Amino acid sequence: MSPGAGAPGSGPGRRRLSAHDVRRFSPVRKSRPALPRAPGRALEALVLLCSVAAAAAAVAQPLALGRTLDLLLRDGDAGWWLPLSAGLLLGELLLDSATSLFTGRCNATWTASVRTRALRGLLRTAPDHARPYPPGDIGTRLTLNAADAGGAPAARAALAASLITPLGALVALALVDVWVALCVLTGLPALALLLRSFARDTGATVAAYQSTQSVIASRLLEALEGADTIGAAGTGERERARVLAPLAELAAQGRHMWALHGRALGRSGVLVPLLTLAATAVGGLRLAAGELSVGDLLAVGRYAQLTAGVGAAASVLGAIVRAREARRRTRELERMPATAYGTRRLPPGGPGELRLCGVRVLRGGREVLRADGVRVPGGSTVAVVGRSGAGKSVLAAVAGRLIDPDEGHVLLDGVRLDRLTHEALRTEVAYAFERPVLGEGTVAEAIATGARRPSRERVREAARAAGADGFVRRLPHGYDTPLPRAPLSGGEHQRLGLARAFAHAGRLLVLDDATSSLDTATEHEVDLALRRSVRPGTRLVVAHRPSVADRADLVLWLEDGEVRAVGTHRELWHTAGYREVFGAGAGADAGAGADAGPSASPGPGPGPGVGGRGSGAVRRPEPEEVRP
């Protein structure tokens, strides 16, 4: 599929998809090398190596300093022990600096990997699988949660180093004096219980905190998308209160999280000095008994501090808990079921005949579309009409395999869509939606982006067909103008989306309310250009205006998710229910036939099943802008 020019949901009364959804629903996926399973393993290993080496230097320092002090007091010359002590101190400083450097790079690499994997999971899944996740929640998972999850490898390395230091210090302490080591060892179970309690209590709080963040982000994004409506209705204060309502809950969760953290640090801050004081007291007694030297006493005090420093692991453990919960949230996106593609290709030169056989689509257990035996003749233009919620956009999505039906299958030129390769499907089926998503490149790049790379001349032809060439040329740099610097109206934005679809038109082109922002005259010009200047093929047009339905070769009328009738606009206009779809009341003159409803447009000749258009005078203006 060529990238769409908007969102696949349209019309009031149903969930309108955001621009973010469109990027998710309309990916242009080509063959890419698989992501390495462990993109930051080398950096993680470097962080671990530097951390462990720094811990080893920290453990060796007290022994070297104690030996140096003893030699200086006894002989006045420490020999090579003095430079060794200085080297260990300098080495620890350098290793700590290297650890910080590699930690930053490791975090950045892993964050990018987590974010890419989660985003790829979104892009390759069907829209229905992503529907439970609001855009704000997805944004939180891809930003804050991905950053927290990306810090896990470095945090694990830091935790390993923070455990190696006290264990190494305990072993060294036992080598210096076993009695002091036993004294310190008696206090370690209390520290271990403290860390275990902290990890258990923090996990649930962090998960709730991250979920509340997502709720706030989702509500804020909704408010930003509806800013015009909120301003016009004067409901800014009420909307502000709605967005910020979870803030009190977030604050309470944050306070609880920091209270747990502070409680753990406070308790360890009490236990560590007590253990150090006890070890120093025992060491002093051993010194008085002649069992320890002054240097040994210095080493004993330092080793007691390092051993009791296991309590400082609470901070690192908290980071790991946050990273674990964040990774769980990003992994939910990463593990979404991918859309599977087949190995077949379409027969060359096919007319684009579309068939829907036994198609059923369910949403929440409710049937939203049933279409069986529907045939769209190749090369024809078919308008899909119906009230809000009738299933128009669902039909459009199924027709080009944006979604798969729960039952049945769709065929294009006799080949089931789910058996086509990704390339075969997306190069022959193009979409244009109501709200374009054009990216941040230049105008030309926005139009050219797709499954195929059209020439610059083809880009300009597509822009002319969409009625966009005139205003594009008036931009500061024409087609090379960056989109963020291009002041575009809603209609101009939509015309660029149409130009993109026209540039990538294949044998099937689906327009899902893609001209809603255009005035009637411009829409008619685009329709003429579509028939004359765009690659011939089948057109499936979701329509809300009777003039669009009148210009189509056939009309497919949907009601409550089922096909009510198929025929020309003039034929269907005799039915009161059909007129009501366009806002013409049941009392409209059905007997007048074509003269009462369909507009007398000077369109091209009739297609299949269409005849005599534009032959009668229009006695009654139709409500062109009325949409169901």
XYZ file of C-alpha atoms in Angstrom:
628
model
C 0.000 0.000 0.000
C 1.152 3.469 -0.712
C 1.170 5.526 2.461
C -2.226 6.931 3.194
C -3.156 10.526 3.240
C -5.080 10.473 6.477
C -6.735 8.180 8.962
C -8.766 5.110 8.075
C -11.663 6.083 10.315
C -13.942 8.904 9.352
C -17.353 10.295 9.996
C -18.943 11.400 13.263
C -20.152 8.820 15.693
C -17.145 6.567 15.492
C -13.627 6.663 16.883
C -11.610 8.980 14.691
C -8.070 7.759 14.319
C -5.174 10.078 14.938
C -2.285 10.896 12.671
C -0.202 8.630 14.836
C -2.597 5.790 14.010
C -2.091 6.354 10.318
C 1.654 6.029 10.584
C 0.987 2.806 12.387
C -1.644 1.548 9.964
C 0.057 2.555 6.733
C 3.695 1.563 6.946
C 5.856 1.251 3.873
C 7.868 -1.734 4.852
C 10.717 -2.965 2.739
C 13.316 -5.608 3.363
C 15.447 -4.526 6.250
C 18.189 -6.360 8.070
C 16.909 -7.907 11.258
C 17.693 -6.044 14.417
C 20.565 -7.620 16.341
C 19.243 -9.500 19.314
C 21.730 -7.835 21.627
C 22.693 -4.439 20.159
C 24.418 -3.240 23.339
C 26.015 -6.421 24.641
C 29.538 -5.154 23.984
C 28.826 -1.897 25.798
C 27.095 -3.757 28.592
C 30.166 -5.981 28.923
C 32.402 -2.903 29.056
C 30.224 -1.355 31.765
C 30.360 -4.590 33.741
C 34.117 -4.968 33.232
C 34.874 -1.393 34.300
C 32.483 -1.618 37.262
C 33.957 -4.907 38.477
C 37.504 -3.634 37.961
C 36.684 -0.468 39.940
C 35.146 -2.641 42.677
C 38.284 -4.825 42.755
C 40.466 -1.721 43.058
C 38.267 -0.459 45.890
C 38.581 -3.811 47.697
C 42.371 -3.939 47.254
C 42.967 -0.373 48.457
C 42.473 -0.870 52.240
C 44.855 -3.831 52.265
C 47.500 -1.900 50.336
C 47.078 1.236 52.474
C 47.260 -0.789 55.689
C 50.408 -2.514 54.557
C 51.915 0.821 53.481
C 51.136 2.388 56.883
C 52.667 -0.530 58.778
C 55.869 -0.384 56.728
C 56.162 3.382 57.135
C 55.678 3.153 60.902
C 58.127 0.296 61.243
C 60.831 0.951 58.634
C 60.115 4.454 57.377
C 60.035 3.105 53.829
C 56.999 1.434 52.261
C 58.856 0.356 49.126
C 56.596 -0.527 46.188
C 53.480 -0.581 48.394
C 53.199 3.209 48.271
C 53.054 3.502 44.467
C 50.738 0.495 44.432
C 48.339 2.296 46.778
C 48.474 5.431 44.632
C 47.953 3.362 41.488
C 44.926 1.641 42.961
C 43.384 4.980 43.931
C 44.043 6.502 40.510
C 42.841 3.358 38.756
C 39.560 3.424 40.649
C 38.978 7.033 39.598
C 39.739 6.277 35.936
C 37.604 3.161 35.953
C 34.690 5.063 37.487
C 34.997 7.660 34.722
C 35.073 4.957 32.049
C 32.042 3.322 33.659
C 30.095 6.584 33.440
C 31.068 7.035 29.787
C 30.138 3.509 28.743
C 26.958 3.628 30.830
C 25.702 6.647 28.870
C 26.433 4.998 25.549
C 24.950 1.698 26.689
C 21.755 3.396 27.857
C 21.418 5.267 24.564
C 21.988 2.125 22.481
C 19.575 -0.026 24.440
C 16.933 2.719 24.576
C 17.088 3.049 20.783
C 16.810 -0.726 20.435
C 13.834 -1.000 22.806
C 12.082 1.901 21.106
C 12.720 0.515 17.618
C 11.492 -2.953 18.535
C 8.314 -1.589 20.097
C 7.676 0.701 17.136
C 8.303 -2.115 14.686
C 5.805 -4.241 16.577
C 3.239 -1.480 16.112
C 3.976 -1.021 12.433
C 3.710 -4.681 11.523
C 0.508 -5.506 13.398
C -3.075 -5.097 12.264
C -4.944 -1.992 13.510
C -7.402 -4.063 15.540
C -4.581 -5.414 17.703
C -3.348 -1.885 18.450
C -6.814 -0.453 19.060
C -6.765 -0.995 22.881
C -3.762 1.324 23.220
C -4.595 5.060 23.071
C -2.060 7.281 21.253
C -0.998 8.936 24.513
C -0.317 5.563 26.101
C 1.719 4.492 23.068
C 3.687 7.741 23.229
C 4.487 7.146 26.903
C 5.633 3.607 26.210
C 7.862 4.717 23.342
C 9.444 7.615 25.252
C 9.541 7.459 29.045
C 9.159 3.689 29.359
C 11.651 2.970 26.605
C 14.209 5.229 28.293
C 13.704 3.481 31.652
C 13.920 0.058 30.025
C 17.052 1.069 28.132
C 18.843 1.701 31.421
C 18.380 -1.888 32.625
C 21.617 -3.438 31.237
C 23.849 -0.776 32.766
C 21.856 -0.951 36.005
C 22.381 -4.712 36.145
C 26.113 -4.205 35.710
C 26.088 -1.574 38.441
C 24.168 -3.918 40.725
C 26.696 -6.678 40.108
C 29.521 -4.309 41.010
C 27.658 -3.074 44.108
C 27.371 -6.676 45.294
C 30.927 -7.651 44.376
C 32.344 -4.824 46.486
C 30.789 -5.876 49.841
C 31.372 -9.578 49.172
C 34.985 -8.964 48.238
C 35.414 -6.699 51.249
C 33.963 -9.411 53.522
C 36.417 -11.985 52.159
C 39.318 -9.574 52.569
C 38.127 -8.731 56.083
C 38.134 -12.434 56.963
C 41.723 -12.660 55.739
C 42.722 -9.736 57.960
C 40.809 -10.880 61.052
C 38.091 -13.502 61.142
C 36.526 -12.182 64.392
C 35.841 -8.778 62.920
C 34.445 -10.475 59.809
C 32.032 -12.503 61.943
C 30.931 -9.331 63.699
C 30.073 -7.661 60.380
C 28.457 -10.816 59.038
C 25.858 -10.838 61.824
C 24.385 -7.567 60.535
C 24.157 -8.504 56.839
C 20.868 -10.494 57.069
C 19.090 -7.343 58.227
C 20.385 -5.464 55.167
C 19.362 -8.328 52.875
C 15.809 -8.305 54.257
C 15.695 -4.549 53.801
C 16.589 -4.829 50.100
C 14.125 -7.659 49.517
C 11.281 -5.688 51.071
C 12.213 -2.614 49.051
C 12.207 -4.508 45.739
C 8.845 -6.160 46.487
C 7.038 -2.982 47.535
C 8.538 -0.783 44.830
C 7.502 -2.997 41.892
C 3.741 -2.526 42.308
C 4.088 1.205 42.948
C 6.240 1.762 39.854
C 3.758 -0.129 37.649
C 0.855 2.002 38.904
C 2.893 5.202 38.490
C 3.728 4.393 34.861
C 0.095 3.536 34.073
C -1.110 6.840 35.510
C 1.476 8.682 33.416
C -0.027 7.062 30.331
C -3.543 8.134 31.317
C -2.469 11.774 31.652
C -0.580 11.662 28.347
C -3.595 10.177 26.551
C -5.972 12.810 27.898
C -3.555 15.610 27.049
C -3.202 14.384 23.473
C -6.971 14.170 23.123
C -7.288 17.751 24.374
C -4.641 18.999 21.940
C -6.354 17.301 19.000
C -9.663 18.872 19.999
C -8.283 22.295 20.937
C -10.510 24.130 18.439
C -13.630 22.417 19.711
C -12.715 23.090 23.326
C -12.035 26.745 22.589
C -15.273 27.183 20.669
C -17.301 25.509 23.396
C -15.612 27.462 26.176
C -14.867 24.287 28.112
C -11.155 24.907 28.653
C -11.328 24.818 32.443
C -13.378 21.655 32.465
C -10.987 19.985 30.023
C -8.012 21.143 32.069
C -9.575 19.556 35.145
C -10.191 16.330 33.240
C -6.607 16.111 31.979
C -5.106 16.867 35.386
C -7.555 14.762 37.425
C -5.117 11.795 37.694
C -2.368 14.149 38.864
C -3.334 13.740 42.516
C -3.125 9.971 42.138
C 0.223 10.315 40.360
C 1.536 12.529 43.149
C 0.416 10.046 45.790
C 2.096 7.202 43.929
C 5.254 9.251 43.516
C 5.321 10.150 47.208
C 4.820 6.522 48.138
C 7.619 5.478 45.801
C 10.024 8.031 47.238
C 8.909 7.146 50.765
C 9.887 3.537 50.124
C 13.177 4.665 48.674
C 13.862 7.046 51.552
C 12.867 4.443 54.135
C 15.297 1.933 52.617
C 18.120 4.449 52.511
C 17.323 5.660 56.030
C 17.374 2.191 57.512
C 20.538 1.274 55.688
C 21.978 4.602 56.841
C 21.433 3.481 60.420
C 22.661 -0.088 59.994
C 25.836 0.788 58.106
C 27.301 3.100 60.810
C 26.338 0.600 63.513
C 28.134 -2.222 61.712
C 31.151 -0.027 61.073
C 31.255 1.062 64.740
C 30.948 -2.537 65.940
C 33.721 -3.688 63.601
C 35.981 -0.845 64.674
C 35.364 -1.643 68.354
C 36.215 -5.298 67.855
C 39.248 -4.305 65.802
C 40.382 -1.967 68.589
C 40.149 -4.779 71.115
C 42.138 -7.030 68.803
C 44.723 -4.260 68.389
C 45.023 -3.905 72.172
C 45.533 -7.655 72.415
C 48.363 -7.453 69.897
C 46.501 -9.476 67.281
C 46.216 -6.561 64.806
C 48.569 -3.853 63.625
C 47.679 -0.209 63.080
C 47.526 -0.817 59.329
C 45.263 -3.808 59.894
C 42.939 -1.667 61.996
C 42.769 0.862 59.162
C 41.921 -1.921 56.713
C 39.347 -3.402 59.114
C 37.462 -0.113 59.387
C 37.427 0.438 55.656
C 36.376 -3.149 54.877
C 33.554 -2.897 57.392
C 32.261 0.171 55.565
C 32.497 -1.540 52.173
C 30.779 -4.682 53.419
C 27.911 -2.759 54.994
C 27.655 -0.729 51.781
C 25.418 -3.429 50.341
C 22.575 -1.271 51.632
C 23.489 1.352 49.032
C 22.323 -1.117 46.377
C 18.766 0.081 47.083
C 19.144 2.925 44.555
C 20.409 0.607 41.838
C 17.749 -1.941 42.691
C 15.072 0.724 42.367
C 16.326 1.572 38.862
C 16.187 -2.092 37.903
C 12.628 -2.414 39.200
C 11.550 0.634 37.167
C 13.330 -0.745 34.106
C 11.664 -4.132 34.515
C 8.167 -2.639 34.663
C 8.946 -0.309 31.768
C 10.275 -3.198 29.681
C 7.096 -5.127 30.338
C 5.089 -2.233 28.913
C 7.254 -1.814 25.801
C 7.326 -5.564 25.232
C 3.528 -5.567 24.944
C 3.909 -3.437 21.821
C 6.887 -5.412 20.564
C 5.063 -8.742 20.776
C 1.920 -7.750 18.948
C 1.077 -10.356 16.322
C 2.522 -9.378 12.969
C 0.445 -9.307 9.800
C 1.427 -12.333 7.718
C 1.895 -12.108 3.955
C 1.861 -14.802 1.308
C 4.055 -15.601 -1.665
C 1.761 -14.947 -4.616
C 1.661 -12.029 -7.018
C -1.144 -10.497 -9.011
C -1.592 -11.525 -12.656
C -0.023 -8.924 -14.953
C -2.347 -6.479 -16.654
C -5.319 -7.244 -14.419
C -8.211 -4.740 -14.464
C -8.456 -4.537 -10.653
C -11.639 -6.519 -10.099
C -12.450 -6.677 -6.379
C -14.550 -9.387 -4.744
C -15.683 -9.783 -1.137
C -16.696 -13.344 -0.342
C -18.349 -14.189 2.977
C -16.656 -11.255 4.725
C -17.521 -10.622 8.363
C -15.760 -8.167 10.670
C -16.380 -8.184 14.415
C -15.544 -5.525 16.998
C -15.963 -6.482 20.619
C -18.110 -9.421 19.635
C -20.444 -7.196 17.579
C -20.682 -7.547 13.827
C -19.745 -4.264 12.145
C -19.540 -5.499 8.556
C -21.071 -8.331 6.542
C -20.412 -8.478 2.797
C -20.877 -11.586 0.718
C -20.806 -11.836 -3.042
C -19.899 -8.155 -3.493
C -18.163 -7.555 -6.817
C -16.523 -4.307 -7.881
C -15.934 -4.410 -11.662
C -12.380 -3.758 -12.743
C -11.759 -0.190 -13.874
C -14.974 1.147 -12.340
C -15.523 3.831 -9.716
C -17.709 2.670 -6.843
C -18.970 5.016 -4.133
C -19.531 3.524 -0.683
C -22.252 5.404 1.176
C -24.138 4.969 4.417
C -24.922 6.584 7.712
C -22.362 7.042 10.459
C -21.351 3.653 11.799
C -22.677 1.798 8.766
C -19.250 0.215 8.142
C -17.935 2.345 5.266
C -14.390 2.771 6.568
C -14.315 -0.848 7.736
C -15.167 -1.932 4.204
C -12.482 0.375 2.816
C -9.926 -1.061 5.246
C -10.842 -4.651 4.375
C -10.767 -3.941 0.628
C -7.060 -3.097 0.684
C -6.113 -5.351 3.614
C -5.456 -2.711 6.196
C -7.307 -5.215 8.346
C -8.214 -8.858 7.810
C -11.847 -9.961 8.116
C -12.737 -12.338 10.908
C -14.434 -14.545 8.330
C -14.285 -14.750 4.558
C -11.726 -13.337 2.193
C -11.138 -10.544 -0.314
C -9.870 -11.168 -3.854
C -8.175 -8.760 -6.233
C -8.109 -10.024 -9.803
C -8.870 -13.484 -8.503
C -6.077 -13.652 -5.907
C -6.777 -13.557 -2.176
C -5.178 -10.511 -0.592
C -3.784 -12.488 2.346
C -1.836 -14.680 -0.077
C -0.044 -11.785 -1.782
C 3.463 -10.714 -0.912
C 3.813 -7.433 0.936
C 5.391 -5.801 -2.098
C 2.737 -7.071 -4.514
C -0.075 -5.828 -2.283
C 1.280 -2.412 -1.432
C 2.429 -1.513 -4.939
C -0.997 -2.281 -6.429
C -3.277 -0.958 -3.663
C -3.091 2.727 -2.766
C -5.006 4.631 -0.097
C -5.898 8.232 0.613
C -7.487 9.175 3.926
C -9.241 12.150 5.421
C -6.316 13.481 7.447
C -2.942 13.326 5.704
C 0.237 12.302 7.478
C 3.029 13.783 5.418
C 6.068 13.684 7.695
C 8.678 16.390 8.067
C 10.534 16.199 4.742
C 9.973 18.365 1.707
C 6.751 18.543 -0.249
C 8.252 16.415 -3.028
C 9.462 13.813 -0.545
C 6.031 13.634 1.075
C 4.382 12.912 -2.268
C 7.084 10.487 -3.405
C 7.210 8.405 -0.209
C 5.716 5.003 -0.843
C 6.260 1.452 -1.997
C 7.698 2.765 -5.256
C 9.900 5.784 -5.887
C 8.214 7.901 -8.575
C 10.172 10.307 -10.727
C 10.090 14.019 -10.028
C 7.937 14.565 -13.089
C 5.510 11.903 -11.866
C 5.345 13.688 -8.521
C 4.376 16.922 -10.260
C 1.793 15.171 -12.425
C 0.210 13.689 -9.301
C 0.193 17.123 -7.648
C -1.511 18.631 -10.685
C -4.108 15.867 -10.663
C -4.824 16.580 -6.992
C -5.064 20.335 -7.608
C -1.949 20.951 -5.518
C 0.586 22.102 -8.100
C -0.534 25.730 -8.027
C -0.123 26.392 -4.316
C 3.005 24.228 -4.119
C 4.733 26.393 -6.711
C 3.864 29.460 -4.642
C 5.722 28.094 -1.608
C 9.145 29.636 -0.843
C 11.069 26.748 -2.397
C 8.327 25.074 -4.376
C 8.451 21.304 -4.162
C 11.651 21.522 -2.100
C 9.957 23.450 0.705
C 10.203 21.621 4.062
C 6.699 20.774 5.232
C 7.146 22.282 8.726
C 7.781 25.629 6.979
C 4.882 25.330 4.567
C 1.759 27.185 5.794
C -0.917 24.824 4.494
C -4.655 24.972 4.972
C -6.675 21.872 5.717
C -7.714 21.533 2.087
C -4.145 21.997 0.822
C -2.885 19.443 3.296
C -5.510 16.996 2.078
C -4.632 17.630 -1.561
C -1.015 16.698 -0.875
C -2.279 13.463 0.619
C -4.291 12.847 -2.541
C -1.231 13.630 -4.648
C 0.717 10.985 -2.758
C -1.989 8.406 -3.415
C -2.185 9.388 -7.099
C 1.590 9.111 -7.482
C 1.444 5.524 -6.225
C -1.889 4.512 -7.748
C -2.075 0.861 -8.698
C -4.929 -1.246 -9.957
C -6.965 -0.412 -6.824
C -7.232 3.048 -5.280
C -9.249 3.507 -2.068
C -10.312 7.028 -1.081
C -11.695 7.057 2.456
C -13.366 10.470 2.742
C -10.199 11.876 1.195
C -11.862 14.986 -0.270
C -13.851 16.085 2.777
C -11.868 19.339 3.163
C -12.265 20.352 -0.476
C -15.012 22.582 -1.789
C -17.425 21.070 -4.290
C -15.826 22.683 -7.360
C -12.314 21.597 -6.417
C -13.571 18.126 -5.606
C -15.119 17.888 -9.054
C -11.854 19.017 -10.695
C -9.943 16.385 -8.727
C -12.457 13.761 -9.834
C -11.974 14.693 -13.483
C -8.192 14.607 -13.114
C -8.421 11.274 -11.360
C -10.205 9.804 -14.375
C -7.932 11.390 -16.970
C -4.462 11.825 -15.442
C -4.053 9.016 -12.916
C -3.245 5.439 -13.824
C -6.478 3.681 -14.809
C -7.822 1.229 -12.278
C -10.588 0.501 -9.832
C -11.653 3.280 -7.456
C -13.410 2.650 -4.169
C -14.598 5.977 -2.762
C -16.136 6.450 0.694
C -18.550 9.279 -0.001
C -20.679 11.646 2.067
C -21.753 14.011 -0.720
C -24.424 13.074 -3.252
C -22.398 14.675 -6.062
C -19.596 12.162 -5.423
C -22.046 9.271 -5.505
C -23.625 10.660 -8.676
C -20.289 10.740 -10.507
C -19.520 7.135 -9.549
C -20.314 4.256 -11.880
C -21.959 2.305 -9.063
C -23.000 2.977 -5.474
C -22.632 0.431 -2.687
C -25.104 1.379 0.029
C -24.313 0.114 3.526
C -26.712 0.073 6.444
C -25.898 -1.304 9.905
C -22.835 -3.086 8.562
C -24.658 -4.875 5.727
C -24.969 -4.170 2.025
C -28.438 -2.705 1.587
C -28.266 -2.237 -2.181
C -25.946 -1.798 -5.148
C -26.860 0.360 -8.121
C -26.407 3.767 -9.661
C -27.041 6.898 -7.642
C -30.032 7.784 -9.815
C -31.580 4.377 -9.324
C -31.096 4.384 -5.565
C -32.339 7.944 -5.181
C -35.890 6.674 -5.591
C -35.553 4.977 -2.179
C -36.398 7.235 0.767
C -33.818 5.594 3.043
C -31.090 6.299 0.536
C -32.057 9.957 0.263
C -31.971 10.236 4.047
C -28.313 9.162 4.013
C -27.537 12.522 2.383
C -29.889 14.540 4.561
C -32.730 14.645 2.076
C -35.871 13.848 4.071
C -38.245 11.000 3.386
C -40.652 13.514 1.921
C -38.373 14.348 -0.988
C -39.926 13.799 -4.381
C -38.964 10.204 -5.119
C -41.108 10.140 -8.169
C -39.008 12.792 -9.816
C -36.212 10.233 -10.086
C -32.949 11.583 -11.324
C -34.206 15.112 -11.569
C -34.902 15.388 -7.853
C -31.642 14.326 -6.379
C -28.537 13.707 -8.456
C -26.663 16.724 -9.645
C -26.320 17.454 -13.318
C -22.579 17.118 -13.492
C -20.737 17.323 -16.787
C -18.712 14.253 -15.885
C -17.314 11.669 -18.269
C -19.400 9.056 -19.953
C -21.257 6.417 -18.010
C -19.562 3.382 -16.591
C -21.048 -0.052 -15.943
C -24.708 0.150 -15.176
C -24.853 3.941 -15.511
C -26.757 5.860 -18.120
C -28.292 9.217 -18.928
C -26.411 11.316 -16.401
C -26.748 15.064 -16.561
C -29.724 14.934 -18.886
C -32.276 16.466 -16.517
C -32.534 19.839 -14.839
C -31.971 19.925 -11.107
C -35.156 21.298 -9.551
C -34.008 21.108 -5.939
C -30.491 21.847 -4.613
C -29.057 19.009 -2.608
C -27.502 19.487 0.842
C -23.963 18.867 -0.442
C -22.278 19.516 2.890
C -24.624 17.363 4.968
C -22.915 14.211 6.161
C -24.460 11.302 7.993
